[in-house]
Coordinates of C-alpha atoms in Angstrom, one line a residue:
Chain A
M142 CA 0.0 0.0 0.0
L143 CA 2.7 2.4 1.0
N144 CA 4.7 1.5 -2.0
Q145 CA 1.7 2.2 -4.2
L146 CA 1.3 5.6 -2.6
L147 CA 5.0 6.4 -3.1
T148 CA 4.8 5.5 -6.8
L149 CA 1.7 7.6 -7.1
F150 CA 3.4 10.7 -5.6
G151 CA 6.4 10.0 -7.8
D152 CA 4.1 9.8 -10.8
Y153 CA 4.7 12.6 -13.2
T154 CA 1.0 12.9 -14.4
F155 CA -0.2 12.9 -10.8
Q156 CA 2.3 15.7 -9.9
V157 CA 1.2 17.8 -12.8
V158 CA -2.5 17.4 -12.3
A159 CA -2.3 17.8 -8.5
L160 CA -0.2 20.9 -8.9
G161 CA -2.6 22.3 -11.5
T162 CA -5.8 21.7 -9.6
G163 CA -4.1 22.9 -6.4
I164 CA -3.1 26.2 -7.9
L165 CA -6.5 26.5 -9.5
G166 CA -8.1 26.0 -6.1
L167 CA -5.8 28.6 -4.5
L168 CA -6.7 31.2 -7.1
S169 CA -10.4 30.6 -7.0
G170 CA -10.2 30.8 -3.2
V171 CA -8.7 34.2 -3.3
I172 CA -10.8 35.7 -6.2
G173 CA -14.0 33.9 -5.0
T174 CA -13.7 35.7 -1.6
Y175 CA -14.6 39.0 -3.3
A176 CA -17.5 37.4 -5.1
T177 CA -19.0 35.8 -1.9
L178 CA -18.5 39.0 0.2
R179 CA -20.3 41.0 -2.5
K180 CA -23.1 38.4 -2.4
E181 CA -22.5 37.5 -6.0
S182 CA -21.6 33.9 -5.4
L183 CA -23.7 32.7 -8.3
L184 CA -22.2 35.2 -10.8
G185 CA -19.5 32.6 -11.3
D186 CA -22.1 29.9 -12.1
A187 CA -23.6 32.1 -14.8
L188 CA -20.3 33.3 -16.2
S189 CA -18.9 29.8 -16.5
H190 CA -21.8 28.7 -18.6
A191 CA -21.6 31.9 -20.6
A192 CA -18.0 31.1 -21.6
L193 CA -19.1 28.1 -23.7
P194 CA -20.2 29.9 -26.9
G195 CA -16.8 31.8 -26.9
I196 CA -15.0 28.5 -27.0
G197 CA -17.1 27.3 -29.9
I198 CA -16.7 30.5 -31.9
G199 CA -13.0 30.5 -31.2
F200 CA -12.8 27.0 -32.7
L201 CA -14.9 28.0 -35.7
L202 CA -12.6 30.9 -36.5
I203 CA -9.4 29.0 -36.6
Q204 CA -10.6 25.4 -37.1
R205 CA -8.0 24.1 -34.7
K206 CA -8.0 23.4 -31.0
E207 CA -5.6 26.1 -30.0
L208 CA -6.0 26.7 -26.3
W209 CA -5.1 30.4 -26.3
V210 CA -7.7 31.2 -28.9
L211 CA -10.4 29.2 -27.3
L212 CA -9.8 30.8 -23.9
L213 CA -9.7 34.2 -25.4
G214 CA -13.1 33.5 -27.0
A215 CA -14.3 32.3 -23.6
L216 CA -13.0 35.5 -22.0
L217 CA -14.9 37.7 -24.4
S218 CA -18.2 35.9 -24.2
G219 CA -17.9 35.8 -20.4
L220 CA -17.3 39.6 -20.2
L221 CA -20.2 40.2 -22.6
A222 CA -22.4 38.2 -20.3
T223 CA -21.2 40.2 -17.3
V224 CA -22.0 43.4 -19.0
I225 CA -25.6 42.3 -20.0
I226 CA -26.3 40.9 -16.5
Q227 CA -25.1 44.2 -14.8
V228 CA -27.1 46.4 -17.2
M229 CA -30.2 44.3 -16.6
N230 CA -29.8 44.4 -12.9
R231 CA -28.8 48.1 -12.4
K232 CA -30.8 50.0 -15.0
T233 CA -34.3 48.3 -14.8
V234 CA -36.6 46.4 -12.5
V235 CA -35.2 43.0 -13.4
K236 CA -33.8 41.2 -10.4
L237 CA -30.3 39.8 -10.3
D238 CA -31.4 36.2 -10.1
S239 CA -33.6 36.4 -13.2
A240 CA -30.9 38.1 -15.2
L241 CA -28.4 35.4 -14.1
S242 CA -30.7 32.5 -14.9
L243 CA -31.7 33.9 -18.3
I244 CA -28.1 34.7 -19.4
L245 CA -26.8 31.4 -18.1
S246 CA -29.2 29.3 -20.1
S247 CA -29.3 31.3 -23.3
F248 CA -25.5 31.6 -23.5
F249 CA -25.1 27.9 -22.7
G250 CA -27.8 27.1 -25.3
L251 CA -25.8 29.1 -27.9
G252 CA -22.7 27.2 -26.9
L253 CA -24.4 23.9 -27.5
V254 CA -25.8 25.1 -30.8
I255 CA -22.3 26.0 -32.0
L256 CA -20.6 22.9 -30.6
T257 CA -23.3 20.6 -32.2
A258 CA -22.8 22.4 -35.5
I259 CA -19.0 21.8 -35.2
Q260 CA -19.6 18.1 -34.3
N261 CA -21.9 17.6 -37.3
N262 CA -19.1 19.0 -39.5
P263 CA -16.4 16.2 -40.0
N264 CA -13.2 17.6 -38.7
A265 CA -10.7 15.4 -36.7
Q266 CA -9.4 18.4 -34.9
Q267 CA -12.6 19.0 -32.9
A268 CA -12.1 16.0 -30.6
G269 CA -12.3 17.0 -26.9
L270 CA -14.3 20.2 -27.3
S271 CA -17.1 18.8 -25.2
N272 CA -14.6 18.2 -22.4
F273 CA -15.1 21.9 -21.5
I274 CA -18.6 21.0 -20.2
F275 CA -17.5 18.4 -17.7
G276 CA -13.8 19.1 -17.6
Q277 CA -11.0 16.6 -17.8
A278 CA -8.3 17.2 -15.2
S279 CA -6.2 14.2 -16.3
A280 CA -5.7 15.8 -19.6
M281 CA -3.8 18.6 -18.0
L282 CA -0.3 19.1 -19.5
S283 CA 2.6 20.7 -17.7
S284 CA 2.4 23.6 -20.2
D285 CA -1.2 24.2 -19.0
V286 CA 0.0 24.2 -15.4
Q287 CA 2.6 26.8 -16.3
M288 CA 0.0 29.0 -18.0
I289 CA -2.3 28.7 -14.9
A290 CA 0.6 29.6 -12.6
A291 CA 1.7 32.5 -14.7
V292 CA -1.7 34.0 -15.2
G293 CA -2.5 33.3 -11.5
G294 CA 0.7 35.0 -10.4
L295 CA -0.4 38.1 -12.3
M296 CA -3.8 38.0 -10.7
L297 CA -2.4 37.7 -7.2
L298 CA -0.1 40.6 -7.9
M299 CA -3.1 42.7 -8.9
V300 CA -4.9 41.7 -5.7
V301 CA -1.9 42.9 -3.7
L302 CA -1.4 46.1 -5.7
F303 CA -5.1 47.1 -5.5
W304 CA -5.7 45.7 -2.1
K305 CA -7.2 48.9 -0.6
E306 CA -9.3 49.7 -3.6
F307 CA -10.8 46.2 -3.9
K308 CA -11.4 46.1 -0.2
V309 CA -13.3 49.4 0.1
F310 CA -15.3 48.7 -3.0
T311 CA -16.3 45.2 -1.7
F312 CA -17.4 46.3 1.7
D313 CA -18.8 49.8 1.0
P314 CA -19.3 50.8 -2.7
M315 CA -21.0 54.0 -1.7
F316 CA -18.1 55.1 0.4
A317 CA -15.8 54.1 -2.4
K318 CA -17.7 56.4 -4.6
T319 CA -17.3 59.4 -2.2
L320 CA -13.6 58.7 -2.3
T321 CA -13.8 59.3 -6.1
L322 CA -12.7 55.8 -6.7
P323 CA -13.6 54.8 -10.3
S324 CA -16.1 52.2 -9.1
R325 CA -17.1 51.1 -12.6
L326 CA -13.5 50.4 -13.5
V327 CA -12.9 48.6 -10.2
E328 CA -16.1 46.5 -10.7
F329 CA -15.0 45.7 -14.2
V330 CA -11.6 44.6 -13.1
L331 CA -13.0 42.4 -10.3
S332 CA -15.4 40.8 -12.8
T333 CA -12.6 40.2 -15.2
L334 CA -10.6 38.5 -12.5
I335 CA -13.6 36.2 -11.8
V336 CA -14.0 35.4 -15.5
V337 CA -10.3 34.7 -15.9
T338 CA -10.3 32.3 -13.0
I339 CA -13.3 30.5 -14.4
I340 CA -11.6 30.2 -17.8
L341 CA -8.4 28.8 -16.3
G342 CA -10.5 26.1 -14.6
L343 CA -12.7 25.3 -17.6
E344 CA -10.5 22.6 -19.1
S345 CA -9.8 20.7 -15.9
V346 CA -12.9 21.2 -13.8
G347 CA -15.6 22.0 -16.4
V348 CA -18.3 24.6 -16.8
I349 CA -20.6 23.3 -14.2
L350 CA -18.3 22.7 -11.3
I351 CA -15.9 25.6 -11.5
S352 CA -18.5 27.8 -9.7
A353 CA -18.3 25.6 -6.7
L354 CA -14.6 26.3 -6.4
L355 CA -15.3 30.0 -6.4
V356 CA -17.8 29.8 -3.6
G357 CA -16.7 27.0 -1.3
P358 CA -13.2 28.0 -0.1
S359 CA -14.2 31.5 0.9
I360 CA -17.3 30.4 2.7
A361 CA -15.2 27.9 4.7
A362 CA -12.6 30.5 5.4
R363 CA -15.1 33.1 6.4
Q364 CA -16.1 30.9 9.4
W365 CA -12.6 31.1 10.9
S366 CA -11.8 34.8 10.8
N367 CA -13.3 38.2 10.4
K368 CA -10.3 39.8 8.7
L369 CA -10.3 40.0 4.9
G370 CA -6.6 39.2 4.6
I371 CA -6.8 36.1 6.9
V372 CA -10.0 34.9 5.2
M373 CA -8.3 35.2 1.9
V374 CA -5.2 33.2 3.0
I375 CA -7.3 30.5 4.6
A376 CA -9.5 30.4 1.4
A377 CA -6.4 30.0 -0.7
F378 CA -5.2 27.2 1.5
V379 CA -8.6 25.4 1.5
G380 CA -8.8 25.7 -2.3
F381 CA -5.3 24.3 -2.7
V382 CA -5.9 21.4 -0.3
S383 CA -9.2 20.4 -2.0
G384 CA -7.6 20.5 -5.4
V385 CA -4.7 18.2 -4.3
A386 CA -6.8 15.9 -2.1
G387 CA -9.5 15.6 -4.9
T388 CA -6.9 14.6 -7.4
F389 CA -5.3 12.2 -5.0
I390 CA -8.6 10.4 -4.2
S391 CA -9.5 10.2 -7.9
S392 CA -6.1 8.7 -8.8
V393 CA -6.2 6.1 -6.0
G394 CA -9.6 4.8 -6.9
T395 CA -10.8 3.6 -10.3
H396 CA -13.3 5.4 -12.4
I397 CA -13.6 8.4 -10.1
P398 CA -13.7 11.7 -12.0
T399 CA -11.4 14.5 -10.6
G400 CA -13.6 17.6 -10.8
P401 CA -16.6 16.2 -8.9
T402 CA -14.2 14.6 -6.3
I403 CA -12.6 18.0 -5.7
V404 CA -16.1 19.5 -5.2
I405 CA -17.0 16.8 -2.7
V406 CA -13.8 17.2 -0.7
L407 CA -14.3 21.0 -0.7
S408 CA -17.9 20.6 0.5
A409 CA -16.7 18.4 3.3
I410 CA -14.3 21.1 4.4
V411 CA -17.2 23.7 4.2
F412 CA -19.5 21.7 6.4
I413 CA -16.8 21.0 8.9
S414 CA -16.1 24.7 9.1
L415 CA -19.7 25.5 9.5
L416 CA -20.1 23.0 12.3
F417 CA -16.9 23.3 14.3
S418 CA -15.5 26.9 13.9
P419 CA -14.8 28.1 17.4
K420 CA -16.7 31.4 17.3
R421 CA -19.4 31.3 14.7
G422 CA -19.8 27.5 14.3
I423 CA -23.1 25.8 14.8
L424 CA -21.8 23.6 17.7
A425 CA -20.2 26.6 19.4
R426 CA -23.4 28.5 19.2
Q427 CA -25.4 25.6 20.6
I428 CA -23.0 25.3 23.5
Q429 CA -23.3 29.1 24.1
I430 CA -27.1 28.9 24.1
K431 CA -27.1 26.0 26.6
K432 CA -24.6 27.9 28.8
R433 CA -26.8 31.0 28.8
E434 CA -29.8 29.0 29.7
K435 CA -28.0 27.4 32.6
D436 CA -26.8 30.8 33.9
L437 CA -30.3 32.2 33.6
M438 CA -31.7 29.2 35.6
K439 CA -29.0 29.7 38.2
Q440 CA -29.9 33.4 38.6
L441 CA -33.6 32.6 38.8
S442 CA -33.1 30.0 41.5
R443 CA -30.8 32.3 43.4
G444 CA -33.6 35.0 43.2
E445 CA -36.1 32.5 44.6
E446 CA -33.8 31.6 47.6
R447 CA -33.4 35.3 48.5
S448 CA -37.1 35.9 48.6
Chain B
M96 CA -48.1 12.5 -37.3
S97 CA -44.9 13.4 -39.1
M98 CA -41.8 13.7 -37.0
I99 CA -41.4 17.4 -37.4
V100 CA -45.0 18.0 -36.2
E101 CA -44.3 15.7 -33.2
I102 CA -41.1 17.4 -32.3
T103 CA -42.7 20.9 -32.6
L104 CA -45.7 19.7 -30.5
I105 CA -43.4 18.3 -27.8
A106 CA -41.3 21.5 -27.8
V107 CA -44.4 23.7 -27.4
I108 CA -45.8 21.6 -24.6
V109 CA -42.4 21.4 -22.7
A110 CA -42.0 25.2 -23.1
I111 CA -45.4 26.0 -21.7
A112 CA -45.2 23.5 -18.9
C113 CA -41.8 25.0 -17.8
A114 CA -42.9 28.6 -18.2
L115 CA -46.0 28.4 -16.0
P116 CA -44.2 27.8 -12.7
G117 CA -41.6 30.2 -13.9
V118 CA -44.0 33.1 -13.6
F119 CA -44.0 32.7 -9.8
L120 CA -40.3 32.0 -9.6
V121 CA -39.5 35.3 -11.4
L122 CA -41.9 37.3 -9.2
R123 CA -40.5 35.7 -6.0
G124 CA -36.9 36.1 -7.0
T125 CA -36.2 32.4 -6.5
T126 CA -35.2 31.5 -10.1
L127 CA -31.8 30.3 -8.9
V128 CA -33.3 27.7 -6.6
S129 CA -34.9 26.3 -9.8
D130 CA -31.4 26.3 -11.3
A131 CA -30.2 24.3 -8.4
I132 CA -33.1 21.9 -8.6
T133 CA -32.6 21.2 -12.3
H134 CA -29.0 20.1 -11.5
T135 CA -29.8 18.0 -8.5
V136 CA -32.7 16.0 -10.0
L137 CA -29.9 14.1 -11.7
L138 CA -28.9 12.7 -8.4
G139 CA -32.5 11.5 -7.8
I140 CA -32.6 9.9 -11.2
V141 CA -29.3 8.1 -10.6
L142 CA -30.3 6.9 -7.1
A143 CA -33.8 5.7 -8.3
F144 CA -32.1 4.0 -11.2
F145 CA -29.9 2.0 -8.9
I146 CA -33.0 0.7 -7.1
T147 CA -35.2 0.0 -10.1
Q148 CA -32.6 -0.7 -12.9
D149 CA -35.1 0.6 -15.3
L150 CA -34.9 4.0 -17.0
N151 CA -38.6 4.1 -17.8
S152 CA -39.8 3.4 -14.3
P153 CA -42.1 6.0 -12.7
L154 CA -40.0 5.6 -9.6
L155 CA -37.3 7.7 -11.3
M156 CA -39.7 10.6 -11.5
I157 CA -40.6 10.2 -7.8
G158 CA -37.0 9.8 -6.7
A159 CA -35.9 12.9 -8.7
T160 CA -38.8 15.0 -7.3
L161 CA -37.9 14.0 -3.8
V162 CA -34.3 15.0 -4.3
G163 CA -35.5 18.3 -5.8
L164 CA -37.4 18.9 -2.6
A165 CA -34.4 17.8 -0.5
T166 CA -32.3 20.4 -2.3
V167 CA -34.8 23.2 -1.4
W168 CA -34.8 22.0 2.2
A169 CA -31.0 21.8 2.4
I170 CA -30.6 25.2 0.9
E171 CA -33.0 26.7 3.4
A172 CA -31.5 24.9 6.3
L173 CA -28.1 26.3 5.3
Q174 CA -29.6 29.8 4.9
N175 CA -31.2 29.5 8.4
T176 CA -27.9 29.1 10.1
R177 CA -27.2 32.7 9.0
L178 CA -23.6 31.7 8.5
V179 CA -23.7 32.0 4.7
S180 CA -25.6 34.4 2.5
N181 CA -28.7 33.1 0.5
D182 CA -26.9 32.8 -2.8
A183 CA -23.8 31.2 -1.3
A184 CA -26.1 28.5 0.2
I185 CA -27.4 27.7 -3.3
G186 CA -23.8 27.7 -4.6
I187 CA -22.6 25.2 -2.1
I188 CA -25.5 22.7 -2.1
F189 CA -26.2 22.1 -5.8
P190 CA -22.6 21.5 -7.0
L191 CA -22.3 19.0 -4.1
F192 CA -25.4 17.0 -5.1
F193 CA -24.5 17.2 -8.7
S194 CA -20.9 16.0 -8.1
I195 CA -22.1 13.0 -6.1
A196 CA -24.4 12.2 -9.1
I197 CA -21.5 12.5 -11.6
V198 CA -19.2 10.4 -9.4
L199 CA -21.9 7.7 -9.2
I200 CA -22.6 7.7 -12.9
T201 CA -18.9 7.6 -13.8
R202 CA -18.1 4.9 -11.3
Y203 CA -20.8 2.6 -12.5
A204 CA -20.9 3.8 -16.1
G205 CA -20.1 0.4 -17.4
D206 CA -23.2 -1.2 -16.0
I207 CA -25.8 1.4 -16.6
H208 CA -27.3 3.0 -19.7
L209 CA -27.3 6.5 -18.3
D210 CA -25.2 9.1 -19.8
A211 CA -24.4 12.4 -18.0
D212 CA -24.1 14.2 -21.4
A213 CA -27.6 13.3 -22.3
V214 CA -29.0 14.5 -19.0
I215 CA -27.2 17.8 -19.1
M216 CA -27.9 18.6 -22.7
G217 CA -30.9 16.5 -23.7
E218 CA -31.9 16.1 -27.3
L219 CA -35.4 16.9 -28.5
A220 CA -34.8 15.3 -31.9
F221 CA -34.7 11.9 -30.3
A222 CA -37.9 12.3 -28.4
P223 CA -40.2 10.9 -31.1
F224 CA -38.2 7.6 -31.1
R225 CA -39.2 6.8 -27.6
R226 CA -42.8 5.7 -28.1
L227 CA -45.5 5.0 -25.5
V228 CA -47.3 1.7 -26.2
L229 CA -50.5 1.0 -24.4
F230 CA -52.2 -2.4 -24.9
G231 CA -50.1 -3.0 -27.9
I232 CA -51.1 0.3 -29.6
D233 CA -48.6 3.0 -30.3
V234 CA -50.2 6.2 -28.9
G235 CA -47.4 8.6 -29.6
P236 CA -44.1 9.7 -28.2
R237 CA -43.6 9.1 -24.5
A238 CA -42.3 12.6 -23.9
L239 CA -45.5 14.1 -25.4
W240 CA -47.6 12.2 -22.9
T241 CA -45.5 12.8 -19.8
M242 CA -45.1 16.5 -20.5
S243 CA -48.8 16.9 -21.3
V244 CA -49.7 15.4 -17.9
I245 CA -47.2 17.7 -16.2
L246 CA -48.5 20.7 -18.2
L247 CA -52.0 19.8 -17.1
G248 CA -50.8 19.4 -13.5
N249 CA -49.1 22.8 -13.5
G250 CA -52.1 24.5 -15.1
L251 CA -54.5 23.0 -12.6
F252 CA -52.2 23.9 -9.7
I253 CA -52.1 27.6 -10.7
Y254 CA -55.8 27.7 -11.5
L255 CA -56.9 26.1 -8.3
F256 CA -54.5 27.8 -6.0
F257 CA -54.3 31.1 -7.8
K258 CA -55.3 33.2 -4.8
E259 CA -52.9 31.4 -2.5
L260 CA -50.0 31.7 -4.9
K261 CA -50.8 35.4 -5.5
V262 CA -51.0 36.5 -1.9
T263 CA -48.0 34.5 -0.7
T264 CA -45.9 35.9 -3.6
F265 CA -46.7 39.5 -3.1
D266 CA -47.3 39.7 0.7
A267 CA -46.2 36.6 2.6
A268 CA -46.8 38.2 6.1
F269 CA -50.4 39.1 5.1
A270 CA -50.9 35.6 3.7
A271 CA -49.8 34.1 7.0
S272 CA -52.1 36.4 9.0
I273 CA -55.2 35.2 7.0
G274 CA -54.2 31.6 7.5
I275 CA -52.5 30.8 4.2
S276 CA -49.1 29.2 5.0
P277 CA -46.4 30.6 2.8
V278 CA -44.2 27.6 3.6
I279 CA -46.7 25.1 2.3
V280 CA -47.3 27.1 -0.9
H281 CA -43.6 27.5 -1.4
Y282 CA -43.0 23.8 -1.2
A283 CA -45.9 23.0 -3.4
L284 CA -44.5 25.4 -6.0
M285 CA -41.1 23.7 -5.6
T286 CA -42.7 20.3 -6.1
S287 CA -44.1 21.4 -9.4
V288 CA -40.7 22.9 -10.4
S289 CA -39.0 19.6 -9.6
L290 CA -41.6 17.5 -11.4
T291 CA -41.3 19.7 -14.5
A292 CA -37.5 19.6 -14.4
V293 CA -37.5 15.8 -14.2
G294 CA -40.1 15.5 -17.0
A295 CA -38.2 17.9 -19.2
Y296 CA -34.7 16.7 -18.7
D297 CA -34.5 14.1 -21.4
S298 CA -35.9 16.3 -24.1
V299 CA -34.4 19.6 -23.1
G300 CA -31.5 18.8 -20.7
S301 CA -31.2 20.1 -17.2
I302 CA -29.4 23.3 -17.8
L303 CA -31.7 24.7 -20.5
V304 CA -34.8 24.0 -18.4
V305 CA -33.9 27.1 -16.4
G306 CA -34.1 29.3 -19.5
F307 CA -37.4 27.7 -20.4
M308 CA -38.7 28.6 -16.9
V309 CA -37.3 32.1 -16.6
G310 CA -37.2 33.6 -20.1
P311 CA -40.9 33.8 -21.1
A312 CA -41.9 34.8 -17.6
L313 CA -39.3 37.6 -17.4
A314 CA -40.3 38.9 -20.8
A315 CA -44.0 39.0 -19.7
Y316 CA -43.0 40.6 -16.4
L317 CA -41.4 43.4 -18.3
L318 CA -44.6 44.1 -20.3
T319 CA -47.4 44.1 -17.7
H320 CA -48.3 44.8 -14.1
S321 CA -51.2 42.4 -14.0
L322 CA -50.5 38.8 -12.8
K323 CA -53.2 37.3 -15.1
K324 CA -52.0 39.1 -18.1
M325 CA -48.4 38.1 -17.2
I326 CA -49.4 34.4 -17.2
G327 CA -51.1 34.8 -20.6
L328 CA -48.1 36.6 -22.1
T329 CA -45.8 34.0 -20.7
V330 CA -47.7 31.2 -22.5
I331 CA -47.6 33.2 -25.8
F332 CA -43.8 33.8 -25.4
A333 CA -43.2 30.1 -24.6
M334 CA -45.1 29.1 -27.8
V335 CA -43.5 31.6 -30.1
N336 CA -40.0 30.9 -28.8
S337 CA -40.3 27.1 -29.1
I338 CA -41.8 27.1 -32.6
A339 CA -39.2 29.6 -33.9
G340 CA -36.5 27.6 -32.1
V341 CA -37.5 24.3 -33.8
I342 CA -37.6 25.9 -37.3
L343 CA -34.2 27.6 -36.8
A344 CA -32.7 24.4 -35.4
F345 CA -33.8 22.4 -38.5
S346 CA -32.5 25.0 -40.9
F347 CA -29.1 25.1 -39.2
D348 CA -29.0 21.3 -38.4
T349 CA -28.2 21.7 -34.8
T350 CA -29.6 21.0 -31.3
I351 CA -33.2 22.0 -30.9
A352 CA -33.3 22.7 -27.2
G353 CA -30.2 24.8 -27.5
M354 CA -31.7 26.8 -30.3
I355 CA -34.9 27.4 -28.3
A356 CA -32.8 28.6 -25.4
V357 CA -31.0 31.1 -27.7
V358 CA -34.3 32.3 -29.2
T359 CA -35.7 32.7 -25.7
G360 CA -32.7 34.7 -24.7
L361 CA -33.0 37.0 -27.7
T362 CA -36.8 37.7 -27.4
T363 CA -36.4 38.4 -23.8
L364 CA -33.5 40.8 -24.4
V365 CA -35.4 42.6 -27.1
V366 CA -38.4 43.0 -24.7
F367 CA -35.9 44.1 -22.0
V368 CA -34.6 46.9 -24.2
F369 CA -37.8 48.1 -25.8
S370 CA -40.6 47.4 -23.3
P371 CA -42.7 50.5 -23.2
R372 CA -43.2 50.4 -19.4
K373 CA -40.1 48.9 -17.8
G374 CA -37.6 48.6 -20.7
L375 CA -34.1 49.9 -20.8
V376 CA -34.9 52.7 -23.3
K377 CA -37.8 53.9 -21.3
A378 CA -35.8 53.8 -18.1
S379 CA -33.0 56.0 -19.5
V380 CA -35.5 58.4 -21.1
V381 CA -37.2 58.8 -17.7
R382 CA -33.9 59.2 -15.9
R383 CA -32.7 61.9 -18.4
R384 CA -36.0 63.8 -18.1
E385 CA -35.8 63.7 -14.3
Q386 CA -32.2 65.0 -14.3
K387 CA -33.2 67.9 -16.6
R388 CA -36.1 68.7 -14.3
V389 CA -33.9 68.7 -11.2
N390 CA -31.3 70.8 -13.0
Q391 CA -33.9 73.3 -14.0
K392 CA -35.2 73.6 -10.5
L393 CA -31.7 74.2 -9.2
G394 CA -31.3 76.8 -11.8
L395 CA -28.4 75.0 -13.5
E396 CA -30.1 74.9 -16.8
K397 CA -32.8 77.1 -18.4

């Protein structure tokens, strides 16, 4: 058993995939913190679906599976979806949830229309396009991991450079406006960071599950601290651990898909945090309520003795 | 019936059956719960399939509906802890249920005839091949019958409980004070959403169901202030979108459900921009006029 584990850890493919999903989890933990704090957790869900038509159009234009072009297409269609959703929500009576649901399904529908058209068209180069829907982590190459790491490093640098701006905009957009912060620009940059994170994860985790990576780590981290910096660091750690652990479990077993396994590991960490965090946790709160009840009963009985 | 007629008929019936509960989802602002349900019913289908080993068993429908309700319950339980915001609760629960379903399917993929791709995307063009045979007589495509029953059920539900649905949607506190439980009505509505999602998944696929539910209702919502008119307009939009979608899909030789979703998105966006009462153009005209008026009052402009 130990030998098997050692060979697994020494295995090149495992190292590449685990590192890739780990970095991906780390990034989505950091970027997702902004999304969950702004109560836009499900924006990631809508935008990941909205990236699909961009992939299809990218392929149609060059007729080859060139990752850069496909991801650029995904970026553009994701940003277009962001703009439509924000206009619908801000300028008229349409609620955010309706706008998200509508854009999510019509963009995804468009993606399917284009992908089906490509599949009906005989072209050997198209194989693997539908992997973007479910993701295929085992197909990750070390060049993919390098790209994720490079783009991710840039994004983390931006988070550090614009720490103050992002923070004030996340917690108090009105105040940010009075400071003459260009809120529209900050919002656009934040949405772009979310879209880029999603796109980095599309190939390995897939359209449907990447949104879970954006929400889970920050929700788990939020239970352990009230400070943005610490929450972000914990979220990055949780994301990284889920990525590596999910890849590990799926490589040990047979026929276990990586993306869903990562999500299940992540969910387990979220539920443990919700239950056992020392201050906000459900258990801690129950104990506190019991203690208060006891104190109250004590005080009451003391009062009775006195009278 | 020729195949194209059958496909169009199924498309129209699916579209209306989905759009009816959508009216109340849009008004209540809970469309994303339906997004979650449409994903998690997959888990119900898989679990029920493990028990029955039969993809046509009615148990699949019941199992999936139960899991849909369990999703709603789990999301609400998580929201009630007040540890996570409402939307984050949705974002945690449905990927988890969905992931469990995918792991189960992949793990036992060799043994079962259940394909995740098919559930997610669906294909309306195959619907006429699955026939319903009663007493040895071919009575038509199975999807046509199940969706007609679901459409009838949704229609009856809204007709019979119109008052309850209306009052709990617009003023839940008042509804509770006159003895109508918003919780029961909410779960009844979610049952109808789950049933519809299960019924529609094999012709439309689970992701596009959301668009079928939200699109027509949202377009109607942008056009009128009256609930009854909104329901009528929703049905009309559902019909127009689905018929146009089928025609376009045939001429481009591509997925029908996807094309209907695209048409739904387009019509709704057009209504969103040009609606005379609540549209984008109207809103910006009103805003500009107000700004001018304020400026005049302040003496900034003549």
